[in-house]
């Protein structure tokens, strides 16, 4: 019986193809928008988490100043010095490693190729605080760090533009006025969380950068690794107290340094992107309700057009429940067709949008299944009233209908 009702529903839909398509258009748009927006939102959240994770998990970034810039137009706050790095490492419980950094910019030259890049002077602790695998070569040795040897590890962008796809490890190139031996190449990280290319970097021992490029022992950034067993909030409080003491700040003075907790930022950004995704998906879901109203409207029109047909069916023995089921199945079939087309449309939108947004494409089966079931539910809810109206018709009155 159910098979016969299903065939009758398909025959009725095929009889008015254009009207049926226009009827389900709201469902198509609603399902497509919900699936596409939710999937793209999840992909964006995953991309943000990946970019923040590249900064290191349980890592505190310590910079001079009250923000990323000088701020306030006042004098530049003092940089850190090597003794600050040693104090943080030795005096704060829960710290696994401290990686000081000094930065400079210069042009790298190799056999006629040149590339402007960033020089990051640091120690081997840098790779303990935020692991960055090498694709070839090795890290600095303690002797190279202590002596300030002109050795370097380069990012994939520098390797590609300087060595044109050739082997970089073991080569020597000039950066600024310094001849540097390449001892390693870094794996690709991609775009940074706040813009810029993470792979456009040359990493050298900090003493080399301080002697040959910056001309001072100043440290512009400290990366502080925190043991997983310790709370970054507690370590951050201890770090603040220590630095205030070492920088001779009184109780009434503001901090002239800032501490950036990557874990807190990751949680905040993830929560924000998730909330925005939910809001956009909720707005897109409104079109599903609009589509359901469209189905109810057309089904009411169909009941009116087919009143005489309904009367004949009731007159020859069909019961009211069979008539109700016929129109209800027709509404559900319409809605499910709209859901399927909407899912296909969403995949096309996602496939086009993900490369433009530079986020990973992911297929979320649970989102697609929920959207499809929701479209079927819309058919049941909004198709019930027209179906009930058809089933409640009086056979004699229906046969008299012109």
GROMACS .gro file of C-alpha atoms in nm:
model
  402
    1UNK     CA    1   0.000   0.000   0.000
    2UNK     CA    2   0.274   0.243   0.095
    3UNK     CA    3   0.449   0.171  -0.235
    4UNK     CA    4   0.134   0.258  -0.429
    5UNK     CA    5   0.093   0.582  -0.234
    6UNK     CA    6   0.457   0.669  -0.306
    7UNK     CA    7   0.408   0.611  -0.681
    8UNK     CA    8   0.095   0.826  -0.679
    9UNK     CA    9   0.293   1.104  -0.507
   10UNK     CA   10   0.569   1.087  -0.772
   11UNK     CA   11   0.310   1.090  -1.051
   12UNK     CA   12   0.146   1.401  -0.905
   13UNK     CA   13   0.483   1.577  -0.871
   14UNK     CA   14   0.584   1.484  -1.227
   15UNK     CA   15   0.253   1.618  -1.357
   16UNK     CA   16   0.347   1.972  -1.241
   17UNK     CA   17   0.728   1.976  -1.263
   18UNK     CA   18   0.777   2.354  -1.268
   19UNK     CA   19   0.535   2.414  -0.986
   20UNK     CA   20   0.693   2.136  -0.782
   21UNK     CA   21   1.043   2.281  -0.832
   22UNK     CA   22   0.931   2.629  -0.730
   23UNK     CA   23   0.759   2.476  -0.428
   24UNK     CA   24   1.075   2.308  -0.300
   25UNK     CA   25   1.304   2.602  -0.381
   26UNK     CA   26   1.283   2.731  -0.023
   27UNK     CA   27   1.382   2.387   0.110
   28UNK     CA   28   1.672   2.370  -0.139
   29UNK     CA   29   1.804   2.710  -0.033
   30UNK     CA   30   1.748   2.641   0.336
   31UNK     CA   31   1.920   2.302   0.345
   32UNK     CA   32   2.201   2.422   0.119
   33UNK     CA   33   2.262   2.733   0.329
   34UNK     CA   34   2.254   2.549   0.662
   35UNK     CA   35   2.493   2.274   0.549
   36UNK     CA   36   2.730   2.510   0.366
   37UNK     CA   37   2.746   2.769   0.645
   38UNK     CA   38   2.788   2.510   0.920
   39UNK     CA   39   3.056   2.316   0.731
   40UNK     CA   40   3.248   2.631   0.636
   41UNK     CA   41   3.220   2.755   0.994
   42UNK     CA   42   3.366   2.430   1.126
   43UNK     CA   43   3.642   2.445   0.865
   44UNK     CA   44   3.724   2.801   0.970
   45UNK     CA   45   3.734   2.698   1.335
   46UNK     CA   46   3.969   2.410   1.249
   47UNK     CA   47   4.193   2.648   1.051
   48UNK     CA   48   4.208   2.895   1.341
   49UNK     CA   49   4.292   2.615   1.585
   50UNK     CA   50   4.567   2.491   1.354
   51UNK     CA   51   4.718   2.837   1.319
   52UNK     CA   52   4.710   2.898   1.694
   53UNK     CA   53   4.853   2.550   1.755
   54UNK     CA   54   5.145   2.646   1.531
   55UNK     CA   55   5.238   2.900   1.799
   56UNK     CA   56   5.268   2.613   2.044
   57UNK     CA   57   5.038   2.458   2.303
   58UNK     CA   58   5.078   2.578   2.662
   59UNK     CA   59   5.307   2.857   2.550
   60UNK     CA   60   5.332   3.207   2.691
   61UNK     CA   61   5.468   3.478   2.461
   62UNK     CA   62   5.628   3.762   2.657
   63UNK     CA   63   5.692   4.097   2.484
   64UNK     CA   64   5.797   4.442   2.607
   65UNK     CA   65   5.516   4.701   2.592
   66UNK     CA   66   5.146   4.677   2.669
   67UNK     CA   67   5.051   4.530   2.332
   68UNK     CA   68   5.202   4.421   2.003
   69UNK     CA   69   5.316   4.778   1.937
   70UNK     CA   70   5.453   5.058   2.152
   71UNK     CA   71   5.111   5.210   2.214
   72UNK     CA   72   5.025   5.542   2.374
   73UNK     CA   73   5.292   5.738   2.185
   74UNK     CA   74   5.526   5.722   2.486
   75UNK     CA   75   5.889   5.611   2.500
   76UNK     CA   76   5.971   5.263   2.385
   77UNK     CA   77   5.965   5.016   2.678
   78UNK     CA   78   6.297   4.847   2.753
   79UNK     CA   79   6.370   4.512   2.597
   80UNK     CA   80   6.455   4.204   2.798
   81UNK     CA   81   6.814   4.093   2.848
   82UNK     CA   82   6.974   3.746   2.871
   83UNK     CA   83   6.961   3.753   3.252
   84UNK     CA   84   6.579   3.782   3.234
   85UNK     CA   85   6.570   3.463   3.028
   86UNK     CA   86   6.784   3.278   3.282
   87UNK     CA   87   6.572   3.408   3.574
   88UNK     CA   88   6.246   3.294   3.414
   89UNK     CA   89   6.394   2.952   3.343
   90UNK     CA   90   6.533   2.900   3.693
   91UNK     CA   91   6.291   3.080   3.924
   92UNK     CA   92   5.942   2.995   3.799
   93UNK     CA   93   5.791   2.655   3.872
   94UNK     CA   94   5.621   2.484   3.578
   95UNK     CA   95   5.840   2.633   3.306
   96UNK     CA   96   5.986   2.365   3.078
   97UNK     CA   97   6.194   2.587   2.849
   98UNK     CA   98   6.247   2.951   2.758
   99UNK     CA   99   6.337   3.053   2.403
  100UNK     CA  100   6.462   3.413   2.364
  101UNK     CA  101   6.428   3.579   2.025
  102UNK     CA  102   6.594   3.868   1.846
  103UNK     CA  103   6.470   3.961   1.501
  104UNK     CA  104   6.603   4.147   1.200
  105UNK     CA  105   6.523   4.176   0.830
  106UNK     CA  106   6.770   4.131   0.544
  107UNK     CA  107   6.801   4.019   0.184
  108UNK     CA  108   6.929   3.667   0.121
  109UNK     CA  109   7.134   3.613  -0.197
  110UNK     CA  110   7.237   3.287  -0.364
  111UNK     CA  111   7.374   3.255  -0.719
  112UNK     CA  112   7.185   3.552  -0.856
  113UNK     CA  113   6.860   3.476  -0.670
  114UNK     CA  114   6.763   3.711  -0.389
  115UNK     CA  115   6.481   3.712  -0.136
  116UNK     CA  116   6.390   3.957   0.142
  117UNK     CA  117   6.312   3.767   0.458
  118UNK     CA  118   6.301   3.777   0.839
  119UNK     CA  119   6.591   3.658   1.051
  120UNK     CA  120   6.489   3.501   1.379
  121UNK     CA  121   6.770   3.461   1.630
  122UNK     CA  122   6.696   3.206   1.901
  123UNK     CA  123   6.824   2.895   2.077
  124UNK     CA  124   6.751   2.524   2.038
  125UNK     CA  125   6.489   2.568   2.314
  126UNK     CA  126   6.273   2.729   2.044
  127UNK     CA  127   6.209   2.385   1.897
  128UNK     CA  128   6.122   2.245   2.240
  129UNK     CA  129   5.870   2.519   2.318
  130UNK     CA  130   5.687   2.498   1.984
  131UNK     CA  131   5.790   2.184   1.793
  132UNK     CA  132   5.863   2.253   1.426
  133UNK     CA  133   5.981   1.939   1.244
  134UNK     CA  134   6.271   1.955   0.999
  135UNK     CA  135   6.242   1.810   0.650
  136UNK     CA  136   6.619   1.777   0.624
  137UNK     CA  137   6.933   1.854   0.821
  138UNK     CA  138   6.973   1.915   1.194
  139UNK     CA  139   6.933   2.171   1.474
  140UNK     CA  140   7.202   2.392   1.625
  141UNK     CA  141   7.461   2.232   1.850
  142UNK     CA  142   7.539   2.390   2.191
  143UNK     CA  143   7.886   2.477   2.062
  144UNK     CA  144   7.741   2.663   1.761
  145UNK     CA  145   7.501   2.856   1.984
  146UNK     CA  146   7.771   2.952   2.234
  147UNK     CA  147   8.018   3.058   1.964
  148UNK     CA  148   7.757   3.244   1.759
  149UNK     CA  149   7.838   3.048   1.444
  150UNK     CA  150   7.687   3.165   1.113
  151UNK     CA  151   7.464   2.862   1.060
  152UNK     CA  152   7.094   2.870   0.984
  153UNK     CA  153   6.774   2.672   0.941
  154UNK     CA  154   6.548   2.807   0.669
  155UNK     CA  155   6.173   2.795   0.607
  156UNK     CA  156   6.020   2.639   0.297
  157UNK     CA  157   5.939   2.977   0.137
  158UNK     CA  158   6.302   3.086   0.159
  159UNK     CA  159   6.423   2.748   0.033
  160UNK     CA  160   6.187   2.758  -0.265
  161UNK     CA  161   6.268   3.115  -0.371
  162UNK     CA  162   6.642   3.103  -0.302
  163UNK     CA  163   6.741   2.754  -0.412
  164UNK     CA  164   6.474   2.704  -0.681
  165UNK     CA  165   6.374   2.359  -0.562
  166UNK     CA  166   6.732   2.233  -0.533
  167UNK     CA  167   6.896   2.090  -0.222
  168UNK     CA  168   6.942   2.360   0.039
  169UNK     CA  169   7.117   2.174   0.324
  170UNK     CA  170   7.494   2.209   0.295
  171UNK     CA  171   7.475   2.520   0.076
  172UNK     CA  172   7.614   2.860   0.171
  173UNK     CA  173   7.439   3.187   0.090
  174UNK     CA  174   7.476   3.549   0.191
  175UNK     CA  175   7.217   3.720   0.408
  176UNK     CA  176   7.288   4.088   0.460
  177UNK     CA  177   7.667   4.097   0.497
  178UNK     CA  178   7.693   3.753   0.657
  179UNK     CA  179   7.775   3.425   0.482
  180UNK     CA  180   7.554   3.155   0.631
  181UNK     CA  181   7.570   2.775   0.607
  182UNK     CA  182   7.232   2.600   0.578
  183UNK     CA  183   7.218   2.312   0.827
  184UNK     CA  184   6.845   2.238   0.808
  185UNK     CA  185   6.512   2.309   0.637
  186UNK     CA  186   6.179   2.344   0.815
  187UNK     CA  187   5.849   2.175   0.729
  188UNK     CA  188   5.573   2.392   0.583
  189UNK     CA  189   5.341   2.570   0.824
  190UNK     CA  190   5.153   2.810   0.596
  191UNK     CA  191   4.987   3.138   0.681
  192UNK     CA  192   5.023   3.270   1.033
  193UNK     CA  193   4.723   3.321   1.263
  194UNK     CA  194   4.757   3.701   1.237
  195UNK     CA  195   4.866   3.722   0.874
  196UNK     CA  196   5.206   3.677   0.717
  197UNK     CA  197   5.396   3.371   0.601
  198UNK     CA  198   5.540   3.156   0.881
  199UNK     CA  199   5.769   2.980   0.633
  200UNK     CA  200   5.940   3.301   0.523
  201UNK     CA  201   6.206   3.287   0.794
  202UNK     CA  202   6.574   3.220   0.853
  203UNK     CA  203   6.649   3.088   1.204
  204UNK     CA  204   6.999   3.147   1.339
  205UNK     CA  205   7.166   3.126   1.683
  206UNK     CA  206   7.062   3.431   1.885
  207UNK     CA  207   7.421   3.536   1.956
  208UNK     CA  208   7.490   3.544   1.581
  209UNK     CA  209   7.192   3.770   1.517
  210UNK     CA  210   7.275   3.997   1.810
  211UNK     CA  211   7.640   4.038   1.706
  212UNK     CA  212   7.600   4.058   1.328
  213UNK     CA  213   7.256   4.215   1.276
  214UNK     CA  214   7.105   4.393   1.578
  215UNK     CA  215   7.428   4.502   1.746
  216UNK     CA  216   7.295   4.449   2.098
  217UNK     CA  217   7.210   4.172   2.344
  218UNK     CA  218   6.845   4.284   2.367
  219UNK     CA  219   6.573   4.017   2.359
  220UNK     CA  220   6.248   4.131   2.195
  221UNK     CA  221   6.045   3.819   2.268
  222UNK     CA  222   6.051   3.525   2.505
  223UNK     CA  223   5.860   3.203   2.436
  224UNK     CA  224   5.793   3.031   2.768
  225UNK     CA  225   5.691   2.665   2.756
  226UNK     CA  226   5.461   2.555   3.039
  227UNK     CA  227   5.442   2.201   3.173
  228UNK     CA  228   5.105   2.036   3.096
  229UNK     CA  229   5.065   1.959   3.466
  230UNK     CA  230   5.062   2.330   3.552
  231UNK     CA  231   4.801   2.594   3.484
  232UNK     CA  232   4.917   2.862   3.241
  233UNK     CA  233   4.722   3.115   3.450
  234UNK     CA  234   4.928   3.038   3.761
  235UNK     CA  235   5.255   3.043   3.568
  236UNK     CA  236   5.151   3.371   3.404
  237UNK     CA  237   5.089   3.528   3.746
  238UNK     CA  238   5.430   3.414   3.873
  239UNK     CA  239   5.594   3.541   3.555
  240UNK     CA  240   5.427   3.880   3.594
  241UNK     CA  241   5.550   3.915   3.952
  242UNK     CA  242   5.905   3.819   3.855
  243UNK     CA  243   5.926   4.057   3.560
  244UNK     CA  244   5.777   4.347   3.757
  245UNK     CA  245   6.043   4.293   4.020
  246UNK     CA  246   6.326   4.269   3.766
  247UNK     CA  247   6.202   4.575   3.574
  248UNK     CA  248   6.170   4.775   3.901
  249UNK     CA  249   5.799   4.853   3.867
  250UNK     CA  250   5.624   4.990   4.176
  251UNK     CA  251   5.272   4.902   4.288
  252UNK     CA  252   5.122   5.204   4.115
  253UNK     CA  253   5.289   5.148   3.779
  254UNK     CA  254   5.137   4.953   3.491
  255UNK     CA  255   5.320   4.658   3.339
  256UNK     CA  256   5.558   4.761   3.061
  257UNK     CA  257   5.538   4.411   2.915
  258UNK     CA  258   5.258   4.184   2.800
  259UNK     CA  259   5.205   3.810   2.825
  260UNK     CA  260   5.016   3.637   2.544
  261UNK     CA  261   4.861   3.299   2.639
  262UNK     CA  262   4.814   3.093   2.321
  263UNK     CA  263   4.577   2.848   2.493
  264UNK     CA  264   4.340   3.122   2.609
  265UNK     CA  265   4.345   3.286   2.267
  266UNK     CA  266   4.275   2.951   2.102
  267UNK     CA  267   3.978   2.886   2.332
  268UNK     CA  268   3.843   3.239   2.279
  269UNK     CA  269   3.873   3.230   1.900
  270UNK     CA  270   3.725   2.881   1.882
  271UNK     CA  271   3.428   2.988   2.094
  272UNK     CA  272   3.377   3.300   1.882
  273UNK     CA  273   3.388   3.120   1.547
  274UNK     CA  274   3.157   2.846   1.679
  275UNK     CA  275   2.904   3.105   1.802
  276UNK     CA  276   2.914   3.292   1.471
  277UNK     CA  277   2.862   2.964   1.283
  278UNK     CA  278   2.559   2.883   1.495
  279UNK     CA  279   2.410   3.229   1.442
  280UNK     CA  280   2.459   3.214   1.064
  281UNK     CA  281   2.317   2.861   1.049
  282UNK     CA  282   2.013   2.971   1.253
  283UNK     CA  283   1.950   3.262   1.015
  284UNK     CA  284   1.986   3.029   0.716
  285UNK     CA  285   1.741   2.784   0.878
  286UNK     CA  286   1.468   3.048   0.857
  287UNK     CA  287   1.444   2.977   0.485
  288UNK     CA  288   1.352   2.618   0.576
  289UNK     CA  289   1.041   2.748   0.754
  290UNK     CA  290   0.966   2.965   0.450
  291UNK     CA  291   1.004   2.657   0.230
  292UNK     CA  292   0.767   2.463   0.456
  293UNK     CA  293   0.504   2.737   0.424
  294UNK     CA  294   0.543   2.719   0.046
  295UNK     CA  295   0.482   2.343   0.053
  296UNK     CA  296   0.172   2.387   0.268
  297UNK     CA  297   0.039   2.654   0.034
  298UNK     CA  298   0.085   2.442  -0.279
  299UNK     CA  299  -0.059   2.134  -0.112
  300UNK     CA  300  -0.370   2.332  -0.018
  301UNK     CA  301  -0.398   2.438  -0.382
  302UNK     CA  302  -0.353   2.074  -0.486
  303UNK     CA  303  -0.630   1.962  -0.249
  304UNK     CA  304  -0.863   2.220  -0.402
  305UNK     CA  305  -0.773   2.116  -0.759
  306UNK     CA  306  -0.817   1.746  -0.682
  307UNK     CA  307  -1.135   1.768  -0.474
  308UNK     CA  308  -1.336   1.567  -0.727
  309UNK     CA  309  -1.061   1.301  -0.743
  310UNK     CA  310  -1.066   1.277  -0.363
  311UNK     CA  311  -1.444   1.241  -0.368
  312UNK     CA  312  -1.426   0.954  -0.620
  313UNK     CA  313  -1.165   0.773  -0.409
  314UNK     CA  314  -1.376   0.810  -0.095
  315UNK     CA  315  -1.692   0.703  -0.282
  316UNK     CA  316  -1.541   0.376  -0.408
  317UNK     CA  317  -1.419   0.270  -0.066
  318UNK     CA  318  -1.100   0.457   0.026
  319UNK     CA  319  -1.084   0.546   0.393
  320UNK     CA  320  -0.991   0.889   0.524
  321UNK     CA  321  -0.653   0.768   0.655
  322UNK     CA  322  -0.553   0.652   0.305
  323UNK     CA  323  -0.630   0.994   0.160
  324UNK     CA  324  -0.444   1.164   0.444
  325UNK     CA  325  -0.143   0.937   0.388
  326UNK     CA  326  -0.145   1.007   0.013
  327UNK     CA  327  -0.116   1.385   0.054
  328UNK     CA  328   0.121   1.359   0.351
  329UNK     CA  329   0.359   1.133   0.155
  330UNK     CA  330   0.341   1.373  -0.138
  331UNK     CA  331   0.443   1.662   0.087
  332UNK     CA  332   0.727   1.458   0.242
  333UNK     CA  333   0.854   1.347  -0.101
  334UNK     CA  334   0.857   1.709  -0.218
  335UNK     CA  335   1.044   1.815   0.092
  336UNK     CA  336   1.296   1.529   0.072
  337UNK     CA  337   1.366   1.604  -0.294
  338UNK     CA  338   1.436   1.961  -0.193
  339UNK     CA  339   1.664   1.834   0.083
  340UNK     CA  340   1.866   1.614  -0.155
  341UNK     CA  341   1.908   1.896  -0.408
  342UNK     CA  342   2.005   2.131  -0.125
  343UNK     CA  343   2.273   1.888  -0.003
  344UNK     CA  344   2.420   1.862  -0.352
  345UNK     CA  345   2.414   2.241  -0.387
  346UNK     CA  346   2.589   2.278  -0.051
  347UNK     CA  347   2.875   2.049  -0.159
  348UNK     CA  348   2.928   2.258  -0.472
  349UNK     CA  349   2.935   2.579  -0.267
  350UNK     CA  350   3.178   2.425  -0.017
  351UNK     CA  351   3.408   2.296  -0.293
  352UNK     CA  352   3.423   2.645  -0.446
  353UNK     CA  353   3.449   2.841  -0.119
  354UNK     CA  354   3.714   2.641   0.070
  355UNK     CA  355   4.002   2.723  -0.169
  356UNK     CA  356   3.903   3.091  -0.170
  357UNK     CA  357   3.887   3.100   0.211
  358UNK     CA  358   4.204   2.889   0.240
  359UNK     CA  359   4.044   2.648   0.483
  360UNK     CA  360   4.040   2.265   0.467
  361UNK     CA  361   3.744   2.095   0.299
  362UNK     CA  362   3.576   1.851   0.533
  363UNK     CA  363   3.266   1.638   0.485
  364UNK     CA  364   3.053   1.630   0.799
  365UNK     CA  365   2.806   1.337   0.765
  366UNK     CA  366   2.620   1.428   1.084
  367UNK     CA  367   2.542   1.780   0.954
  368UNK     CA  368   2.417   1.647   0.621
  369UNK     CA  369   2.206   1.378   0.789
  370UNK     CA  370   2.048   1.624   1.033
  371UNK     CA  371   1.972   1.870   0.751
  372UNK     CA  372   1.807   1.596   0.543
  373UNK     CA  373   1.599   1.470   0.837
  374UNK     CA  374   1.500   1.828   0.911
  375UNK     CA  375   1.376   1.871   0.554
  376UNK     CA  376   1.167   1.552   0.590
  377UNK     CA  377   1.027   1.682   0.920
  378UNK     CA  378   0.932   2.008   0.748
  379UNK     CA  379   0.731   1.801   0.498
  380UNK     CA  380   0.549   1.618   0.774
  381UNK     CA  381   0.472   1.929   0.979
  382UNK     CA  382   0.361   2.155   0.697
  383UNK     CA  383   0.200   1.879   0.490
  384UNK     CA  384  -0.021   1.750   0.768
  385UNK     CA  385  -0.278   2.031   0.760
  386UNK     CA  386  -0.348   2.006   0.383
  387UNK     CA  387  -0.355   1.625   0.411
  388UNK     CA  388  -0.596   1.644   0.703
  389UNK     CA  389  -0.816   1.881   0.508
  390UNK     CA  390  -0.825   1.640   0.213
  391UNK     CA  391  -0.910   1.344   0.439
  392UNK     CA  392  -1.195   1.533   0.608
  393UNK     CA  393  -1.379   1.612   0.283
  394UNK     CA  394  -1.736   1.483   0.253
  395UNK     CA  395  -1.754   1.246  -0.050
  396UNK     CA  396  -2.089   1.387  -0.170
  397UNK     CA  397  -1.966   1.748  -0.148
  398UNK     CA  398  -1.640   1.653  -0.314
  399UNK     CA  399  -1.818   1.486  -0.608
  400UNK     CA  400  -2.029   1.799  -0.660
  401UNK     CA  401  -1.713   2.017  -0.678
  402UNK     CA  402  -1.644   2.165  -1.019
   0.00000   0.00000   0.00000
